[in-house]
Tab-separated table of C-alpha atoms in Angstrom:
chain	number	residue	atom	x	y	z
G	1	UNK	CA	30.984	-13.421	-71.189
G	2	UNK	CA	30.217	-13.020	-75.324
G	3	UNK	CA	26.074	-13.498	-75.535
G	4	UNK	CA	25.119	-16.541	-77.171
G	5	UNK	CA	23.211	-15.577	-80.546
G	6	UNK	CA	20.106	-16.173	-81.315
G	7	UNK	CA	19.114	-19.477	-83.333
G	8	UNK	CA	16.869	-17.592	-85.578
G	9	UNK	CA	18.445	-14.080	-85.292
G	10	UNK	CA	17.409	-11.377	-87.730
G	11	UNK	CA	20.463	-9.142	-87.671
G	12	UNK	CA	23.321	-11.581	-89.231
G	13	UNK	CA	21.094	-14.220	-91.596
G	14	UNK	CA	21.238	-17.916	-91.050
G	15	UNK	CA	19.140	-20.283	-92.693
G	16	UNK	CA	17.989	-23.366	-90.758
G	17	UNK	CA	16.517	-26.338	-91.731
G	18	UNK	CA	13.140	-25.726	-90.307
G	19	UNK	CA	9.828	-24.423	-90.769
G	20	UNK	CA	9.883	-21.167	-87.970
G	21	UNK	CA	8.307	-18.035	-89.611
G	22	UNK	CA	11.862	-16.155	-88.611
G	23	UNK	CA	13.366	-18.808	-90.783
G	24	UNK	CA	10.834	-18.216	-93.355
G	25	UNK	CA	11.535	-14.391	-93.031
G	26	UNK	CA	15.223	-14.700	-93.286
G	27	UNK	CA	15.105	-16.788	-96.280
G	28	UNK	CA	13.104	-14.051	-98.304
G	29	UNK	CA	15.461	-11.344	-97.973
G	30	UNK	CA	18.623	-13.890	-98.300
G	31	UNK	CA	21.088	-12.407	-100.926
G	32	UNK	CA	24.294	-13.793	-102.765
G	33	UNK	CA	27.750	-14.013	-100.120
G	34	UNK	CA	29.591	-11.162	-101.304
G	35	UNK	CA	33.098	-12.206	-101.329
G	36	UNK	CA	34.615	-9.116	-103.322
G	37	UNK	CA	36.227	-7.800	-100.458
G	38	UNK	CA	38.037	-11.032	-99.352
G	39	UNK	CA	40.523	-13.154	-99.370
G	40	UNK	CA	40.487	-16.482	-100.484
G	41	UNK	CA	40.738	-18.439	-97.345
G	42	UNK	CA	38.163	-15.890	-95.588
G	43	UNK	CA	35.574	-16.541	-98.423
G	44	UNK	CA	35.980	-20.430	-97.992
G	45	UNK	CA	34.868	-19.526	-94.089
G	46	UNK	CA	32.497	-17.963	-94.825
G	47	UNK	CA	30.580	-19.609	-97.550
G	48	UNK	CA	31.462	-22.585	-94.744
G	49	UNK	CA	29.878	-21.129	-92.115
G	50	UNK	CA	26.621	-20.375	-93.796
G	51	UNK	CA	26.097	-23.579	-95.733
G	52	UNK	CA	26.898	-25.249	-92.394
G	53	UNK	CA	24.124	-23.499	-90.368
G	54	UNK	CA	21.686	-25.475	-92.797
G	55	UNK	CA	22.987	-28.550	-94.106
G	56	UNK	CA	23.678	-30.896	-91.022
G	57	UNK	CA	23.820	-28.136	-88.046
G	58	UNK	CA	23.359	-30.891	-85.875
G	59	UNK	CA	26.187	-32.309	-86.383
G	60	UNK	CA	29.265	-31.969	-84.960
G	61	UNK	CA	31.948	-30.887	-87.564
G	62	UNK	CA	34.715	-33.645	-87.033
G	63	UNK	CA	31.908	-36.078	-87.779
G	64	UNK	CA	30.890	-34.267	-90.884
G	65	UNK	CA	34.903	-34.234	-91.562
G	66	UNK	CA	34.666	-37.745	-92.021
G	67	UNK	CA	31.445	-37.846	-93.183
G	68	UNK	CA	32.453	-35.717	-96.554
G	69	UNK	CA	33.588	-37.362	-99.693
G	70	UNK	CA	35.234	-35.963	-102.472
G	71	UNK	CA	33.502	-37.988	-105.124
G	72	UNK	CA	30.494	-36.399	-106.511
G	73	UNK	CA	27.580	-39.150	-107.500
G	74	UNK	CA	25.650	-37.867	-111.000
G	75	UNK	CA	24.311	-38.876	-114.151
G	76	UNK	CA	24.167	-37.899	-117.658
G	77	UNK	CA	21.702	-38.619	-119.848
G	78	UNK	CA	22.042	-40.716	-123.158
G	79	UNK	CA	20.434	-40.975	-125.974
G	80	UNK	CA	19.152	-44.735	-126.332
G	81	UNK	CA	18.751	-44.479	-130.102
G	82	UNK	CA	22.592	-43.620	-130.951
G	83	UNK	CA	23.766	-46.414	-128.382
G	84	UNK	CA	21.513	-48.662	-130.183
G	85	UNK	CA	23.255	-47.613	-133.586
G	86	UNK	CA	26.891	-47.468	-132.121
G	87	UNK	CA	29.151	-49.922	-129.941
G	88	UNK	CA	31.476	-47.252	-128.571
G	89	UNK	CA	33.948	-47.899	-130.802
G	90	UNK	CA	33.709	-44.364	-132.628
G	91	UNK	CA	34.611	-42.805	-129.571
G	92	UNK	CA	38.152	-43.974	-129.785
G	93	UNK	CA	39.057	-43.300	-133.158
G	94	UNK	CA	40.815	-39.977	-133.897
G	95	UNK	CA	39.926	-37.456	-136.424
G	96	UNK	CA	40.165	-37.946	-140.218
G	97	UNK	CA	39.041	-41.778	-139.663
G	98	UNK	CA	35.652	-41.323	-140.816
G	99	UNK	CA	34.531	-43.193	-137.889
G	100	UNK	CA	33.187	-39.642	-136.572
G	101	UNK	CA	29.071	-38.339	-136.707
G	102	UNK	CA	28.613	-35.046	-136.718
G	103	UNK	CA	24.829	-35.468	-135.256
G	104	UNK	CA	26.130	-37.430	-132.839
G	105	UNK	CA	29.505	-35.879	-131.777
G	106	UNK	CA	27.882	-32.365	-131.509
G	107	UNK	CA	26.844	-31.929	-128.073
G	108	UNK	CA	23.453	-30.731	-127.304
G	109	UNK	CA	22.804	-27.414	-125.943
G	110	UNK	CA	21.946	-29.529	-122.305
G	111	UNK	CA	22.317	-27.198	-118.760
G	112	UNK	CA	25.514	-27.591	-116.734
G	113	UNK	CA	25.419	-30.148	-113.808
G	114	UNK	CA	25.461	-28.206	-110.709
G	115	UNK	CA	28.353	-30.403	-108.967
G	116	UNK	CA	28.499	-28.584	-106.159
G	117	UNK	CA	25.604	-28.543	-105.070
G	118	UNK	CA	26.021	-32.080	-104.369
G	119	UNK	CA	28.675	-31.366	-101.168
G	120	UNK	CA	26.522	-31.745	-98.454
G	121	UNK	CA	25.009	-35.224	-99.859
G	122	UNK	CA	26.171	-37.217	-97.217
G	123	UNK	CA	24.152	-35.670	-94.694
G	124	UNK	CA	20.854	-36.711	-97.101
G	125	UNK	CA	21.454	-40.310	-95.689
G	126	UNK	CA	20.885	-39.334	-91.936
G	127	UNK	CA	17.369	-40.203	-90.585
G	128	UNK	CA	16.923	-37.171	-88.921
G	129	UNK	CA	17.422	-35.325	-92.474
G	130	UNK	CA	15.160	-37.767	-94.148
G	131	UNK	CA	12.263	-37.394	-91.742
G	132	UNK	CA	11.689	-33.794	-92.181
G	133	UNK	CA	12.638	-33.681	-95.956
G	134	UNK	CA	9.618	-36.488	-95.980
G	135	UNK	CA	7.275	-33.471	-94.350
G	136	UNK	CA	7.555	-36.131	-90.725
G	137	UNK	CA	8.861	-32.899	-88.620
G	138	UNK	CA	8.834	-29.621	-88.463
G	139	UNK	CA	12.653	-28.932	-88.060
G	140	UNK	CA	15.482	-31.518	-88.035
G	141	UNK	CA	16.254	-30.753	-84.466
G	142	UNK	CA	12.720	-32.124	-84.152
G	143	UNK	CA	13.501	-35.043	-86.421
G	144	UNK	CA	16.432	-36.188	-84.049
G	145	UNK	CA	14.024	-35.955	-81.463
G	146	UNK	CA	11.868	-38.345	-82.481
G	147	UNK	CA	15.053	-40.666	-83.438
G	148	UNK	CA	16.210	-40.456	-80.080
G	149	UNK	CA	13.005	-40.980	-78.242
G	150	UNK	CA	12.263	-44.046	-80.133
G	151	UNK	CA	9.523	-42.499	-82.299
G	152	UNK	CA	10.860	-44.262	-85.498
G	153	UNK	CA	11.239	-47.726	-86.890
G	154	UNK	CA	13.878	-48.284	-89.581
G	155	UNK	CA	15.995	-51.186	-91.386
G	156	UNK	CA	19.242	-49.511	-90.003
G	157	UNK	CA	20.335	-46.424	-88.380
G	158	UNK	CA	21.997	-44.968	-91.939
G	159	UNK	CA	19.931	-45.322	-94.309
G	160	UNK	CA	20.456	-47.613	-97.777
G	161	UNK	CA	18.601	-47.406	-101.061
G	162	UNK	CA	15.484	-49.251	-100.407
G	163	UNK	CA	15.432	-48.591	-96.775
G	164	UNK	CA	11.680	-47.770	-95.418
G	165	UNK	CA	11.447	-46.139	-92.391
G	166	UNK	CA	7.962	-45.208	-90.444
G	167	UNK	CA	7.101	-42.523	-87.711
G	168	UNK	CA	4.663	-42.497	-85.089
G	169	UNK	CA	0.856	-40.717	-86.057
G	170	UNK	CA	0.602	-38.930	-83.513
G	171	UNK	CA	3.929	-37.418	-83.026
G	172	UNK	CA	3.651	-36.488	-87.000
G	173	UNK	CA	0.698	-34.779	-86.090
G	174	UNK	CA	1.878	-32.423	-83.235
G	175	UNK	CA	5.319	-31.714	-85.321
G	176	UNK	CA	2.867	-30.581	-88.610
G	177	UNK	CA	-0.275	-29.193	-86.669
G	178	UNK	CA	-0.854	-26.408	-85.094
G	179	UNK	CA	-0.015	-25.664	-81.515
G	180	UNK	CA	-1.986	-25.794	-78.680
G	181	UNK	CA	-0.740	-22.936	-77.024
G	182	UNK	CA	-1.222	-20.560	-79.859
G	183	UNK	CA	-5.150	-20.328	-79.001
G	184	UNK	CA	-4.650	-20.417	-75.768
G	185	UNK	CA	-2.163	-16.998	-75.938
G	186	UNK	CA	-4.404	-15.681	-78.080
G	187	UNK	CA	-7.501	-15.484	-75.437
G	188	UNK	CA	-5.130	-14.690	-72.854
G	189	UNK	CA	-4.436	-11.387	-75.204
G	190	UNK	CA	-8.259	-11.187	-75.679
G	191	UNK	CA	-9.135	-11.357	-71.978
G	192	UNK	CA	-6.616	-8.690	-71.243
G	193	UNK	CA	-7.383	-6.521	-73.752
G	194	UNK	CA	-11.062	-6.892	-72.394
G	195	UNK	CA	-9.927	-6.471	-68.998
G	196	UNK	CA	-8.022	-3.464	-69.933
G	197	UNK	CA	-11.224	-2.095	-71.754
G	198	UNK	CA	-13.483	-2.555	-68.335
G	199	UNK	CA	-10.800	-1.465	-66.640
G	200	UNK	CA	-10.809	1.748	-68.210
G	201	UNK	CA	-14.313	1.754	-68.195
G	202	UNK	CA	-14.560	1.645	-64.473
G	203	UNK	CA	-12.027	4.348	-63.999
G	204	UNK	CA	-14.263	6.731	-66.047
G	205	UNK	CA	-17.169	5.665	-64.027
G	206	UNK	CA	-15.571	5.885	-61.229
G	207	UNK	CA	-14.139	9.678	-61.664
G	208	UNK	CA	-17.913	10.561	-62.632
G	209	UNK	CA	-19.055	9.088	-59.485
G	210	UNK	CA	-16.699	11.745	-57.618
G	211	UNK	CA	-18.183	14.425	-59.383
G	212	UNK	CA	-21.307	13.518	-58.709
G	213	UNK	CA	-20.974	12.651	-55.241
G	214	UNK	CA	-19.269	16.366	-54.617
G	215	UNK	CA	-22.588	17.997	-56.054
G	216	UNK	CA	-25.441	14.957	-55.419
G	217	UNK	CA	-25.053	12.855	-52.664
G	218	UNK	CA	-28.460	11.499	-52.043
G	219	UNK	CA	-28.565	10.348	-55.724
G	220	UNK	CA	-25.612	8.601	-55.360
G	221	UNK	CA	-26.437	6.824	-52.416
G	222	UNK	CA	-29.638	5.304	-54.579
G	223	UNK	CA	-27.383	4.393	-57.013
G	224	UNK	CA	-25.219	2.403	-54.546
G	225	UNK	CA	-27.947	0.337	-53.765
G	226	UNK	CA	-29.671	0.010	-57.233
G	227	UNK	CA	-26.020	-1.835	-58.161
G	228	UNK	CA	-25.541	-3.715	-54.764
G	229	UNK	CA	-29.152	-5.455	-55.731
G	230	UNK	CA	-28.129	-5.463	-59.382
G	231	UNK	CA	-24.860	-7.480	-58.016
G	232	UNK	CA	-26.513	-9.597	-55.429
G	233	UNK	CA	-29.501	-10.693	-57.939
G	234	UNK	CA	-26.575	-11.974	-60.517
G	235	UNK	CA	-25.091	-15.126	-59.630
G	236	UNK	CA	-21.499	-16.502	-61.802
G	237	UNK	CA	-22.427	-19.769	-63.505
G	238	UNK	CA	-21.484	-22.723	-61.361
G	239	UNK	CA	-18.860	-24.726	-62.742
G	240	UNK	CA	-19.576	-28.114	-60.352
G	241	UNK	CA	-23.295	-28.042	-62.522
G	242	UNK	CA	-22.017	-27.961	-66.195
G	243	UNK	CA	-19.432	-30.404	-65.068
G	244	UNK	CA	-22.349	-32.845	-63.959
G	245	UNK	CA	-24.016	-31.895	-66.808
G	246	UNK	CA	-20.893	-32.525	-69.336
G	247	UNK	CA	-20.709	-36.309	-67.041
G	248	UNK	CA	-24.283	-37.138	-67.644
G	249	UNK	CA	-24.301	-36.745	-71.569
G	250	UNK	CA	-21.129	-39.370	-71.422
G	251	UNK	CA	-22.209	-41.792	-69.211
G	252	UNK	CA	-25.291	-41.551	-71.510
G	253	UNK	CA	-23.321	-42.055	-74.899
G	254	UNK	CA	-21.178	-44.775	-72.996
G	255	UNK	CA	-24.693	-46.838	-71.969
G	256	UNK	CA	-25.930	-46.333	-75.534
G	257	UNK	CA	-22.551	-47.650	-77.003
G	258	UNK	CA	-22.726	-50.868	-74.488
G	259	UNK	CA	-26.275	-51.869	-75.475
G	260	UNK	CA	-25.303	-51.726	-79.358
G	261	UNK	CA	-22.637	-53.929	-79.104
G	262	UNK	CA	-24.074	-56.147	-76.525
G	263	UNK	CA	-27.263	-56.567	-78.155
G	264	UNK	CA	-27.879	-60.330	-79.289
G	265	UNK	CA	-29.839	-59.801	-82.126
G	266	UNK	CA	-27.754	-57.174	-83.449
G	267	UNK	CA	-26.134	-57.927	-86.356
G	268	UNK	CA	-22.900	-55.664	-86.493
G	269	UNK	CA	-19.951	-56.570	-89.300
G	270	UNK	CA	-16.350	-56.878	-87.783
G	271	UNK	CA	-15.726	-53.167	-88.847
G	272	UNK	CA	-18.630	-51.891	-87.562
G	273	UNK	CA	-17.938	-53.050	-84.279
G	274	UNK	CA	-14.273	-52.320	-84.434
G	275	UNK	CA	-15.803	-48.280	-84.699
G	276	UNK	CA	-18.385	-49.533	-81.898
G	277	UNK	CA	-15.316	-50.434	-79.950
G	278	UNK	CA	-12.688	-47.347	-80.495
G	279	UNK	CA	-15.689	-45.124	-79.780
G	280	UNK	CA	-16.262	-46.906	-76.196
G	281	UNK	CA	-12.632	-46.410	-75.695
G	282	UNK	CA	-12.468	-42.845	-76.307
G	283	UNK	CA	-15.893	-41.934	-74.103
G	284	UNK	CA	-14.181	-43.854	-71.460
G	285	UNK	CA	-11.029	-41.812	-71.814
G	286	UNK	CA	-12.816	-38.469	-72.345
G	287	UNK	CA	-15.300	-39.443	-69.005
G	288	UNK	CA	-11.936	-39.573	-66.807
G	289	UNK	CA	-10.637	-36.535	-67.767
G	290	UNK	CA	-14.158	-34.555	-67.377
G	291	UNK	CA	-12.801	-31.813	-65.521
G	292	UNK	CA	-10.482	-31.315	-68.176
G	293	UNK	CA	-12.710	-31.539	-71.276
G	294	UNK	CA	-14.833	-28.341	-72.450
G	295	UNK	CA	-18.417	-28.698	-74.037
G	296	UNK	CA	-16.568	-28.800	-77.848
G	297	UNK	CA	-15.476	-32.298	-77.021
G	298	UNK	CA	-19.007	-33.292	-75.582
G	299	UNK	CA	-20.558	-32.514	-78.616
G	300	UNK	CA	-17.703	-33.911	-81.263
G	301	UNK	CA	-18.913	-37.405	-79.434
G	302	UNK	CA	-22.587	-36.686	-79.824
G	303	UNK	CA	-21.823	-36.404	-83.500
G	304	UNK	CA	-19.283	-38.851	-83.815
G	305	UNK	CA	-22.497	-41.160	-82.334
G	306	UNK	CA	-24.786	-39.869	-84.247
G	307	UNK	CA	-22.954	-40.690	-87.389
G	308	UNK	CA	-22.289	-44.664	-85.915
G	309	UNK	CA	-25.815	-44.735	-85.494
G	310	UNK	CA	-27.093	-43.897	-88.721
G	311	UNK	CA	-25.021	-46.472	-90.318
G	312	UNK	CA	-26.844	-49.140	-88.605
G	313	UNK	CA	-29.227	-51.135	-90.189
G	314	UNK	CA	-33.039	-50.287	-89.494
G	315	UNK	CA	-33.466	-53.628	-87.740
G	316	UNK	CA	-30.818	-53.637	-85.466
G	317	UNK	CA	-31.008	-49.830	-84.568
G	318	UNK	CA	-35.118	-51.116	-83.580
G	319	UNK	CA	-33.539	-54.490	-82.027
G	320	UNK	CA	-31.273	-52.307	-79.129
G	321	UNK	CA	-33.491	-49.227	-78.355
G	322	UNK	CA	-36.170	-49.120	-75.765
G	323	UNK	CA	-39.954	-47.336	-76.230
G	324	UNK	CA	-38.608	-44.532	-76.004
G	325	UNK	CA	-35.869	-45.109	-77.847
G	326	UNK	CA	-37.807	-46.057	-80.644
G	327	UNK	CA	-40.249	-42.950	-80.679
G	328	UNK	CA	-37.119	-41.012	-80.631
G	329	UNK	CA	-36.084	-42.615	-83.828
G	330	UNK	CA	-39.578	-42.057	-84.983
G	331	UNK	CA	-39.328	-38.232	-84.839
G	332	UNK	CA	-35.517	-38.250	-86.141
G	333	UNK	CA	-36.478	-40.496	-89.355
G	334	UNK	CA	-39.588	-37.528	-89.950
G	335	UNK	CA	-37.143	-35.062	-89.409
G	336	UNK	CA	-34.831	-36.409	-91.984
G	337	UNK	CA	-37.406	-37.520	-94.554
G	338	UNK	CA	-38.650	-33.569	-94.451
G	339	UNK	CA	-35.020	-32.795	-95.447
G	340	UNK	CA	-34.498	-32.980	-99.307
G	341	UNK	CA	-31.324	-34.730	-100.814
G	342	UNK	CA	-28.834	-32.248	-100.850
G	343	UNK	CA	-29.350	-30.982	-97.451
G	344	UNK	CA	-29.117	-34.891	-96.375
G	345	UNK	CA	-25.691	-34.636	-98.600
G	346	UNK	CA	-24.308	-32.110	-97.052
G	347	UNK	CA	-25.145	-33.289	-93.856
G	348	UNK	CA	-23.629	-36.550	-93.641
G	349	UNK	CA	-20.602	-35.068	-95.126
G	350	UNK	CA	-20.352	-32.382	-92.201
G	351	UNK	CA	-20.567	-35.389	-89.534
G	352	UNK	CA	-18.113	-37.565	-91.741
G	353	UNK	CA	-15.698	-34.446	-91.372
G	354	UNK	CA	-16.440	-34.389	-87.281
G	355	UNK	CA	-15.705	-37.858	-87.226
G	356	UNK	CA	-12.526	-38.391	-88.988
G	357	UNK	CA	-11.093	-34.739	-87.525
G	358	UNK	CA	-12.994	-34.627	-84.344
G	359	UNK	CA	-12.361	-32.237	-81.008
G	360	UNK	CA	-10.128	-33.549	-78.400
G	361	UNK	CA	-8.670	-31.740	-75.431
G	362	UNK	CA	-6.496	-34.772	-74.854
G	363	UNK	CA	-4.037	-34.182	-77.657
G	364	UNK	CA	-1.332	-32.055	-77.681
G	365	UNK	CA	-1.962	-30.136	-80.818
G	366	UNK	CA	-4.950	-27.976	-81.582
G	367	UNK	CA	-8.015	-30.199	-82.443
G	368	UNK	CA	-9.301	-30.315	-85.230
G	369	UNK	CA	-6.375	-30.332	-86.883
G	370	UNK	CA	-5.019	-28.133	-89.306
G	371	UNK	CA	-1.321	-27.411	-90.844
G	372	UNK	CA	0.991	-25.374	-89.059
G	373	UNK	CA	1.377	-21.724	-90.196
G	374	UNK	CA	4.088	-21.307	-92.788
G	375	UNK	CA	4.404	-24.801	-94.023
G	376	UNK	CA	3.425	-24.540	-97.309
G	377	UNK	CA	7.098	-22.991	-98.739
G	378	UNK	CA	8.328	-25.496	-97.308
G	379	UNK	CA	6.198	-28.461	-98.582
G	380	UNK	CA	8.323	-30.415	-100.988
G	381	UNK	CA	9.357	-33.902	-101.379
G	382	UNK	CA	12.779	-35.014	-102.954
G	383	UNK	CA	13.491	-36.918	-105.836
G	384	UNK	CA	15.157	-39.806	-103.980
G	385	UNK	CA	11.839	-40.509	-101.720
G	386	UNK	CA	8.953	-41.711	-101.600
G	387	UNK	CA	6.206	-40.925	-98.824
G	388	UNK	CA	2.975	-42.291	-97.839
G	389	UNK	CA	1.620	-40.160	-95.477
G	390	UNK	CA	-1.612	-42.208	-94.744
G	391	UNK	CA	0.678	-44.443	-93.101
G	392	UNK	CA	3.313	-41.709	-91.855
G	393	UNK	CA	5.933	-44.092	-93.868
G	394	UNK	CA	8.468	-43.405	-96.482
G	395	UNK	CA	11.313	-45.632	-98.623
G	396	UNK	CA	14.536	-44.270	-99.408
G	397	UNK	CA	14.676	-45.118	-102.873
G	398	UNK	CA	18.763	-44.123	-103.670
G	399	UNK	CA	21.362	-41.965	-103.054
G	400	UNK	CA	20.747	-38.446	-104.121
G	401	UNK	CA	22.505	-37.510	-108.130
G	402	UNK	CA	23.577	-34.572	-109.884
G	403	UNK	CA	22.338	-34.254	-112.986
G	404	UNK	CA	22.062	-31.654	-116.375
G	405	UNK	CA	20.490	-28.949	-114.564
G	406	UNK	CA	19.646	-30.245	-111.554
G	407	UNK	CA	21.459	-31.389	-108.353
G	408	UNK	CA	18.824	-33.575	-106.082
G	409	UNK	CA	19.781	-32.120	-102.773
G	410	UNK	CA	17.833	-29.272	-102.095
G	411	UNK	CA	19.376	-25.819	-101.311
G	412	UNK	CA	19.089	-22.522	-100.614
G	413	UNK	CA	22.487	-21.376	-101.325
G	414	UNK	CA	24.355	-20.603	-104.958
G	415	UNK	CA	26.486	-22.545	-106.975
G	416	UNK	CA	29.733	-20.324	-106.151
G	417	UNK	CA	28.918	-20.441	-102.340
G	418	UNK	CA	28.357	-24.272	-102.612
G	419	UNK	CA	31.943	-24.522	-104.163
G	420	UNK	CA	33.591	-22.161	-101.478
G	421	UNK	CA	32.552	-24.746	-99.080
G	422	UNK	CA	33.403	-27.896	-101.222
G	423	UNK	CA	37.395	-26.278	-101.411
G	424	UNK	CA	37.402	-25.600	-97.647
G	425	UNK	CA	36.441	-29.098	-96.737
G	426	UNK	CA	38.915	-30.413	-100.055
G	427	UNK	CA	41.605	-28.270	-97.913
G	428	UNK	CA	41.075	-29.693	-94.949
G	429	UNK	CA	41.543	-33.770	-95.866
């Protein structure tokens, strides 16, 4: 049986629409098709089968059979002074009739339209496509799976100029953020390399042990039992205690949480209790998956409370805290008025960062978030959109154009390969 090949395989280049470092790789060292060699029909499959890997992979190719159109949308731009001056009329008139202007009739030295470049346009209209050309996904593959899953809300399922479609957060999140697992492999390499270090260690100790046994034996013997007290006097850290300890500072920011927002003389605006309220939520959530949660998450909540707290008013922080409570406060309010301005600055911007990008072992991505590796060759937006991504939204404005010099579907490939693939697919209607 042949061996499938591999999606991103190094020895015969494909591109892919996606944002892999293999991808990445292969689009570096990505040179012209050389079609010197071929025939005519075997260049059209070719140039086909290349453009096809990225432009609409996903798709099956009847489907893009009828998808493709022959007509080419583009634009040329006019100059509004001379059809101001002109009705059109000088166009028709032939030469000799003094109808004709040479500044006008002379055509400016403009770029040619790449028209084909515009072949795979059709598939710009998908939602999958338009998801990851908005930066929603990291591959289109991805994209679809979001589609499919019903982590999308649009007008229609192809899209039509003016169309706004919106993703979920969080899945845009784990498709643009780094993975979890990539910290996790990397102190599983640490640990072995570690273990492969003591390990080595101990095989050298162990071989000097022999030779000192064969010469010293009574020294050897004290050794034995200087390291069997050594071990027995060293105890491994017992997980059952930080685990009580990690429950204790919760259930202690969950109290302090309740008595803020169930104080009566408190006097907390609707946003400020909104925060009150998604902060409860998410100590409740982190206390019931304790076991789970490392001391990183403990003390992102400590500072995402610390940083609800000092936004309080003086009275009502005073109206909700016991006595000692309040001589707690006491010492923190020294603390801070020792601290000059910038310090203070720089300080409430470090918890404002904690708080809006805090720890959490609950998500699926790495926390706090950061891009994924190799994204930034691949951040772009197209002409024909327009993305919000505080809101993880995006319009389709219109249909992608050729124009002088530019065609608004983006590509990897040239011109010459781009029309190889346009006269295959002519062929074939």
């Amino acid at each position: 049986m042949r061996k499938k090949p591999k999606f991103h395989g190094l020895k015969k280049i494909k591109i892919r629409q996606s944002w892999n470092k293999f991808n990445l790789y292969n689009l570096s060292r990505m040179q012209k098709l050389t079609v010197e060699d071929k025939t005519f029909f075997q260049q059209k499959w070719a140039a086909k089968a290349v453009t096809r890997a990225y432009h609409g992979e996903q798709i099956k190719e009847k489907q893009w059979q009828r998808m493709f159109d022959t007509r080419i949308p583009s634009v040329q731009s006019m100059d509004p002074r001379y059809l101001a001056q002109h009705d059109g009329s000088e166009q028709a008139a032939g030469r000799g009739s003094g109808m004709e202007s040479s500044d006008a009739l002379t055509k400016k030295n403009q770029p040619r339209t790449p028209y084909m470049h515009m072949v795979y346009g059709p598939t710009e209209r998908r939602l999958d496509t338009a998801i990851w050309r908005a930066l929603f996904a990291s591959s289109v593959r991805q994209a679809r799976q979001f589609v499919t899953h019903g982590g999308v809300r649009v007008n229609g399922k192809k899209l039509n100029p003016g169309d706004m479609f919106q993703v979920d957060p969080d899945r845009v999140m784990f498709a643009t953020g780094a993975m979890k697992n990539q910290d996790k492999a990397y102190k599983k390499a640490k640990s072995r390399e570690a273990q492969a270090a003591d390990e080595g260690a101990s095989g050298e100790a162990t071989a000097d042990e022999g030779k000192e046994v064969s010469t010293e034996t009574d020294n050897t013997s004290e050794q034995k039992d200087g390291t069997s007290t050594a071990h027995s006097n060293t105890t491994p850290e017992d997980p059952e205690l930080s685990l009580k300890e990690r429950q204790k500072t919760i259930k202690s920011l969950l109290e302090n949480a309740k008595l803020i927002l169930s104080d009566p003389n408190d006097r907390l605006s609707a946003s400020r209790k909104q925060e009150w309220r998604a902060f409860s939520k998410l100590v409740r959530t982190t206390l019931s998956r304790a076991r789970s949660t490392s001391d990183a998450t403990t003390s992102s909540l400590e500072t995402q409370f610390q940083l609800l707290k000092s936004k309080l008013a003086p009275s009502s922080s005073g109206s909700s805290s016991s006595k000692a409570g309040a001589a707690a406060e006491a010492q923190q309010r020294e603390a801070e008025a020792r601290m000059s301005a910038e310090e203070e600055k720089t300080l409430r911007e470090a918890l404002e960062r904690a708080y809006e990008n805090p720890v959490d072992d609950a998500k699926p991505y790495a926390t706090p978030w950061r891009p994924r590796p190799y994204m930034s060759p691949f951040a772009f937006i197209p002409r024909y959109l327009e993305v919000n991504q505080n809101v993880c939204s995006a319009v389709y404005l219109r249909h992608p154009v050729a124009r002088p010099g530019l065609a608004e579907v983006p590509t990897p490939f040239h011109l010459e390969t781009s029309q190889l693939a346009f006269n295959w697919y002519l062929r074939r209607r």
